[in-house]
Amino acid sequence: MPLLLTVAGCAGAPELPAELRYDSGEARNALATALDAWKKGEARALARRNPPIRFLDDDFAAGLRLSDYEIEEPDREIELHKDVEVILSLRDARGNVVRREARYQVATKPGLAVLRSDH
């Protein structure tokens, strides 16, 4: 007797459960919160927020201060494992302004993380 297989409902990609979906709005908020905290001199407190945000940036770690930033494509959705390009205006210890193009990746699950990805 031949085996007959039927495939139903293959109209597109399966929908992920809510706990696994990537939330672009949540990612954008985490990125802005992290950069605003750096700008205010409060980036070290990000890990103590509720929910905490893990923030890694070599310029921040090197002691540069963020004086301003601009997300290059502010209306573009942030996607999982895709770089978000940001123009940073930084000040070094002498007060000199340095402009840099930076790329960040933003995770929302299992926790919030904003990670510099261009170094």
Coordinates of N, CA, C and O in Angstrom, one line a residue:
M1 N 0.8 -1.2 0.0 CA 0.0 0.0 0.0 C 0.9 1.2 0.0 O 1.8 1.4 0.9
P2 N 0.8 2.2 -0.9 CA 1.6 3.4 -1.0 C 1.3 4.4 0.2 O 0.1 4.4 0.6
L3 N 2.3 5.1 0.6 CA 2.1 6.1 1.6 C 1.8 7.4 1.0 O 2.5 7.9 0.1
L4 N 0.8 8.1 1.5 CA 0.4 9.4 1.0 C 0.6 10.4 2.0 O 0.1 10.3 3.2
L5 N 1.4 11.4 1.7 CA 1.6 12.5 2.6 C 0.9 13.8 2.1 O 0.9 14.1 0.9
T6 N 0.3 14.5 3.0 CA -0.4 15.7 2.7 C 0.3 16.9 3.5 O 0.5 16.8 4.7
V7 N 0.5 18.0 2.8 CA 1.1 19.1 3.4 C 0.0 20.2 3.4 O -0.4 20.6 2.3
A8 N -0.4 20.7 4.5 CA -1.4 21.7 4.6 C -0.8 23.0 5.2 O 0.1 23.0 6.0
G9 N -1.4 24.1 4.7 CA -1.1 25.4 5.3 C 0.3 25.9 5.0 O 0.9 26.5 5.8
C10 N 0.8 25.7 3.8 CA 2.2 26.1 3.5 C 2.2 27.4 2.7 O 2.9 27.6 1.8
A11 N 1.3 28.4 3.1 CA 1.2 29.6 2.4 C 2.3 30.6 2.7 O 2.4 31.6 2.1
G12 N 3.2 30.3 3.6 CA 4.3 31.3 3.9 C 5.1 30.8 5.1 O 4.9 29.6 5.5
A13 N 5.9 31.6 5.6 CA 6.7 31.2 6.7 C 5.9 31.1 7.9 O 4.9 31.8 8.1
P14 N 6.2 30.1 8.8 CA 5.4 29.9 10.0 C 5.5 31.1 10.9 O 6.6 31.7 11.0
E15 N 4.5 31.4 11.6 CA 4.6 32.5 12.6 C 5.2 32.0 13.9 O 4.9 31.0 14.4
L16 N 6.2 32.8 14.4 CA 6.9 32.4 15.6 C 6.0 32.7 16.8 O 5.2 33.7 16.8
P17 N 6.2 32.0 17.9 CA 5.5 32.3 19.1 C 5.9 33.7 19.6 O 7.0 34.1 19.3
A18 N 5.1 34.4 20.3 CA 5.3 35.8 20.8 C 6.7 35.9 21.5 O 7.4 36.9 21.3
E19 N 7.0 34.9 22.3 CA 8.3 35.0 23.1 C 9.5 34.9 22.2 O 10.6 35.2 22.7
L20 N 9.4 34.4 21.0 CA 10.5 34.3 20.1 C 10.6 35.4 19.0 O 11.6 35.5 18.3
R21 N 9.6 36.2 18.9 CA 9.6 37.3 17.9 C 10.5 38.4 18.2 O 10.6 38.8 19.4
Y22 N 11.2 39.0 17.2 CA 12.1 40.1 17.4 C 11.2 41.4 17.3 O 10.5 41.6 16.3
D23 N 11.3 42.2 18.3 CA 10.5 43.4 18.4 C 11.4 44.6 18.0 O 12.2 45.1 18.8
S24 N 11.2 45.1 16.8 CA 12.0 46.2 16.3 C 11.8 47.5 17.1 O 12.8 48.2 17.4
G25 N 10.6 47.7 17.6 CA 10.4 48.9 18.5 C 11.1 48.8 19.8 O 11.7 49.8 20.2
E26 N 11.1 47.6 20.4 CA 11.9 47.4 21.6 C 13.4 47.6 21.4 O 14.1 48.2 22.2
A27 N 13.9 47.1 20.2 CA 15.3 47.2 19.9 C 15.7 48.7 19.7 O 16.7 49.1 20.2
R28 N 14.8 49.4 19.0 CA 15.1 50.9 18.8 C 15.1 51.6 20.1 O 16.0 52.5 20.4
N29 N 14.2 51.3 21.0 CA 14.1 51.9 22.3 C 15.4 51.6 23.1 O 16.0 52.5 23.8
A30 N 15.8 50.3 23.1 CA 17.1 49.9 23.8 C 18.3 50.7 23.3 O 19.1 51.1 24.1
L31 N 18.4 50.8 22.0 CA 19.5 51.5 21.4 C 19.5 53.0 21.8 O 20.5 53.5 22.3
A32 N 18.4 53.6 21.7 CA 18.3 55.1 22.1 C 18.5 55.2 23.6 O 19.2 56.2 24.0
T33 N 18.0 54.3 24.4 CA 18.2 54.4 25.8 C 19.7 54.3 26.2 O 20.2 55.1 27.0
A34 N 20.4 53.3 25.5 CA 21.8 53.1 25.8 C 22.6 54.3 25.4 O 23.5 54.8 26.1
L35 N 22.4 54.9 24.2 CA 23.1 56.0 23.7 C 22.8 57.3 24.5 O 23.7 58.1 24.8
D36 N 21.5 57.5 24.8 CA 21.2 58.6 25.7 C 21.9 58.5 27.0 O 22.3 59.6 27.6
A37 N 21.9 57.3 27.6 CA 22.6 57.2 28.9 C 24.1 57.5 28.8 O 24.7 58.2 29.7
W38 N 24.7 57.1 27.7 CA 26.2 57.4 27.5 C 26.3 58.9 27.4 O 27.2 59.5 28.0
K39 N 25.4 59.5 26.6 CA 25.5 61.0 26.4 C 25.4 61.7 27.7 O 26.0 62.8 27.9
K40 N 24.5 61.2 28.7 CA 24.3 61.9 30.0 C 25.4 61.5 31.0 O 25.3 61.9 32.1
G41 N 26.3 60.6 30.6 CA 27.3 60.1 31.5 C 26.8 59.0 32.5 O 27.3 58.8 33.6
E42 N 25.7 58.3 32.1 CA 25.0 57.4 33.0 C 25.1 55.9 32.4 O 24.3 55.1 32.8
A43 N 26.0 55.7 31.4 CA 26.0 54.4 30.8 C 26.3 53.2 31.7 O 25.8 52.1 31.5
R44 N 27.1 53.5 32.7 CA 27.4 52.4 33.7 C 26.2 51.9 34.4 O 26.2 50.8 34.9
A45 N 25.2 52.7 34.5 CA 23.9 52.3 35.3 C 23.0 51.5 34.4 O 22.0 51.0 34.9
L46 N 23.3 51.3 33.1 CA 22.4 50.5 32.3 C 22.2 49.1 32.8 O 21.1 48.6 32.7
A47 N 23.2 48.5 33.3 CA 23.1 47.1 33.8 C 22.2 47.0 35.1 O 21.7 45.9 35.4
R48 N 21.9 48.2 35.7 CA 21.1 48.1 36.9 C 19.7 48.6 36.7 O 18.8 48.6 37.6
R49 N 19.4 48.9 35.4 CA 18.0 49.2 35.0 C 17.1 48.0 35.1 O 17.5 46.9 35.2
N50 N 15.8 48.3 35.1 CA 14.8 47.2 35.0 C 13.9 47.4 33.8 O 13.1 48.3 33.8
P51 N 14.1 46.6 32.7 CA 15.1 45.5 32.5 C 16.5 46.1 32.3 O 16.6 47.2 31.7
P52 N 17.5 45.4 32.6 CA 18.9 45.8 32.4 C 19.2 45.8 30.9 O 18.6 45.1 30.1
I53 N 20.2 46.7 30.5 CA 20.7 46.7 29.1 C 22.2 46.5 29.2 O 22.9 47.2 29.9
R54 N 22.6 45.5 28.5 CA 24.0 45.2 28.4 C 24.5 46.1 27.2 O 24.0 46.1 26.1
F55 N 25.5 46.9 27.5 CA 26.1 47.9 26.6 C 27.6 47.7 26.4 O 28.3 47.8 27.4
L56 N 28.0 47.4 25.2 CA 29.4 47.3 24.9 C 29.8 48.2 23.8 O 29.3 48.1 22.7
D57 N 30.8 49.1 24.0 CA 31.3 50.0 23.0 C 32.7 50.3 23.4 O 33.0 50.7 24.5
D58 N 33.7 50.1 22.4 CA 35.1 50.3 22.7 C 35.4 51.8 23.0 O 36.3 52.1 23.8
D59 N 34.7 52.7 22.3 CA 35.0 54.1 22.6 C 34.5 54.5 24.0 O 35.2 55.3 24.7
F60 N 33.4 54.0 24.4 CA 32.9 54.2 25.8 C 33.9 53.6 26.8 O 34.3 54.3 27.7
A61 N 34.3 52.4 26.5 CA 35.3 51.7 27.4 C 36.6 52.5 27.5 O 37.3 52.5 28.5
A62 N 37.0 53.2 26.4 CA 38.2 53.9 26.3 C 38.1 55.3 27.0 O 39.1 56.1 27.1
G63 N 36.9 55.6 27.4 CA 36.7 56.9 28.2 C 36.2 58.1 27.3 O 36.1 59.2 27.8
L64 N 35.9 57.8 26.0 CA 35.4 58.9 25.2 C 34.0 59.2 25.7 O 33.2 58.3 26.1
R65 N 33.6 60.5 25.6 CA 32.3 60.9 26.0 C 31.5 61.1 24.7 O 32.0 61.7 23.7
L66 N 30.2 60.7 24.8 CA 29.3 60.9 23.6 C 28.7 62.3 23.8 O 28.0 62.6 24.8
S67 N 28.9 63.2 22.8 CA 28.2 64.5 22.9 C 26.9 64.5 22.0 O 26.0 65.3 22.3
D68 N 26.9 63.7 21.0 CA 25.6 63.6 20.2 C 25.7 62.3 19.3 O 26.8 61.8 19.1
Y69 N 24.6 61.9 18.8 CA 24.5 60.8 17.9 C 23.3 61.0 16.9 O 22.4 61.7 17.2
E70 N 23.4 60.3 15.8 CA 22.4 60.3 14.8 C 22.3 58.9 14.2 O 23.2 58.4 13.7
I71 N 21.1 58.3 14.3 CA 20.9 57.0 13.6 C 20.7 57.3 12.1 O 19.9 58.2 11.8
E72 N 21.5 56.7 11.3 CA 21.6 57.1 9.9 C 20.3 56.9 9.2 O 19.9 57.7 8.3
E73 N 19.5 55.8 9.4 CA 18.2 55.6 8.8 C 17.2 55.4 9.9 O 16.8 54.3 10.3
P74 N 16.8 56.5 10.5 CA 15.9 56.5 11.7 C 14.6 55.8 11.5 O 14.0 55.3 12.5
D75 N 14.1 55.7 10.3 CA 12.8 55.1 10.0 C 12.9 53.6 9.6 O 11.8 52.9 9.5
R76 N 14.1 53.1 9.4 CA 14.3 51.7 9.0 C 14.1 50.8 10.2 O 14.5 51.1 11.3
E77 N 13.4 49.7 10.0 CA 13.2 48.7 11.1 C 14.5 48.1 11.5 O 15.4 47.9 10.6
I78 N 14.7 47.9 12.8 CA 15.9 47.2 13.3 C 15.6 45.7 13.2 O 14.5 45.3 13.6
E79 N 16.5 45.0 12.6 CA 16.3 43.6 12.5 C 17.4 42.8 13.3 O 18.5 43.3 13.5
L80 N 17.0 41.6 13.6 CA 17.9 40.7 14.4 C 19.2 40.4 13.5 O 19.0 40.1 12.3
H81 N 20.3 40.5 14.1 CA 21.6 40.2 13.4 C 21.9 41.1 12.3 O 22.7 40.8 11.4
K82 N 21.3 42.3 12.2 CA 21.6 43.3 11.2 C 22.2 44.6 11.9 O 21.7 45.0 13.0
D83 N 23.2 45.1 11.3 CA 23.8 46.3 11.9 C 22.9 47.6 11.7 O 22.2 47.7 10.7
V84 N 23.0 48.4 12.8 CA 22.3 49.7 12.8 C 23.4 50.7 12.7 O 24.3 50.7 13.6
E85 N 23.4 51.5 11.7 CA 24.5 52.5 11.5 C 24.2 53.8 12.3 O 23.0 54.3 12.1
V86 N 25.1 54.3 13.0 CA 24.9 55.5 13.9 C 26.2 56.4 13.7 O 27.3 55.9 13.7
I87 N 26.0 57.6 13.6 CA 27.1 58.6 13.5 C 27.2 59.2 14.9 O 26.3 59.7 15.5
L88 N 28.4 59.0 15.5 CA 28.7 59.4 16.8 C 29.6 60.7 16.8 O 30.5 60.8 16.0
S89 N 29.2 61.6 17.7 CA 30.1 62.8 17.9 C 30.7 62.6 19.3 O 29.9 62.6 20.3
L90 N 32.0 62.3 19.4 CA 32.6 62.0 20.6 C 33.6 63.1 21.1 O 34.1 63.8 20.2
R91 N 33.9 63.2 22.4 CA 34.9 64.1 22.9 C 35.9 63.2 23.6 O 35.6 62.4 24.5
D92 N 37.2 63.5 23.3 CA 38.3 62.8 24.0 C 38.6 63.6 25.3 O 37.9 64.6 25.7
A93 N 39.6 63.1 26.1 CA 39.9 63.7 27.4 C 40.4 65.2 27.2 O 40.2 66.0 28.2
R94 N 40.9 65.6 26.1 CA 41.3 67.0 25.8 C 40.2 67.9 25.4 O 40.4 69.1 25.1
G95 N 39.0 67.3 25.1 CA 37.9 68.0 24.6 C 37.8 68.1 23.1 O 36.9 68.8 22.6
N96 N 38.7 67.4 22.4 CA 38.6 67.4 21.0 C 37.4 66.6 20.5 O 37.1 65.5 21.1
V97 N 36.7 67.1 19.5 CA 35.5 66.4 18.9 C 36.0 65.4 17.8 O 36.8 65.7 17.0
V98 N 35.5 64.2 17.9 CA 35.8 63.1 16.9 C 34.4 62.6 16.4 O 33.6 62.3 17.2
R99 N 34.3 62.6 15.1 CA 33.0 62.0 14.5 C 33.4 60.6 14.0 O 34.4 60.5 13.3
R100 N 32.5 59.7 14.3 CA 32.8 58.3 13.9 C 31.5 57.7 13.4 O 30.4 58.0 13.9
E101 N 31.6 56.9 12.4 CA 30.5 56.0 11.9 C 30.6 54.7 12.7 O 31.7 54.1 12.7
A102 N 29.6 54.4 13.4 CA 29.6 53.1 14.2 C 28.4 52.2 13.8 O 27.4 52.7 13.2
R103 N 28.6 51.0 14.0 CA 27.5 50.0 13.8 C 27.2 49.2 15.1 O 28.2 48.8 15.8
Y104 N 25.9 49.1 15.3 CA 25.5 48.4 16.5 C 24.6 47.2 16.1 O 23.8 47.3 15.2
Q105 N 24.6 46.2 16.9 CA 23.6 45.1 16.8 C 22.8 45.2 18.2 O 23.4 45.4 19.2
V106 N 21.5 45.0 18.1 CA 20.7 45.1 19.2 C 19.9 43.8 19.4 O 19.2 43.3 18.5
A107 N 20.0 43.2 20.6 CA 19.3 42.0 21.0 C 18.2 42.4 21.9 O 18.4 43.3 22.8
T108 N 17.1 41.6 21.8 CA 16.0 41.9 22.7 C 15.7 40.6 23.6 O 15.1 40.7 24.6
K109 N 16.2 39.5 23.1 CA 16.0 38.2 23.8 C 17.3 37.5 24.0 O 18.1 37.5 23.0
P110 N 17.7 36.8 25.0 CA 16.9 36.7 26.2 C 16.9 37.9 27.1 O 16.1 38.1 28.0
G111 N 17.8 38.9 26.8 CA 17.8 40.2 27.5 C 18.2 41.3 26.5 O 18.6 41.0 25.4
L112 N 18.1 42.5 26.9 CA 18.4 43.6 26.1 C 19.9 43.8 26.0 O 20.6 43.8 27.0
A113 N 20.5 44.0 24.8 CA 21.9 44.2 24.6 C 22.1 45.1 23.4 O 21.5 44.9 22.4
V114 N 23.0 46.1 23.6 CA 23.4 47.0 22.5 C 24.9 46.8 22.4 O 25.7 47.2 23.3
L115 N 25.3 46.2 21.3 CA 26.7 45.8 21.1 C 27.3 46.5 19.9 O 26.8 46.3 18.8
R116 N 28.4 47.2 20.1 CA 29.2 47.8 18.9 C 29.7 46.6 18.1 O 30.4 45.7 18.6
S117 N 29.5 46.7 16.8 CA 29.9 45.6 15.9 C 30.9 45.9 14.8 O 31.2 45.1 14.0
D118 N 31.4 47.1 14.8 CA 32.3 47.5 13.7 C 33.8 47.5 14.1 O 34.6 47.9 13.3
H119 N 34.1 47.0 15.3 CA 35.5 46.9 15.7 C 36.0 45.5 15.5 O 35.4 44.5 15.6

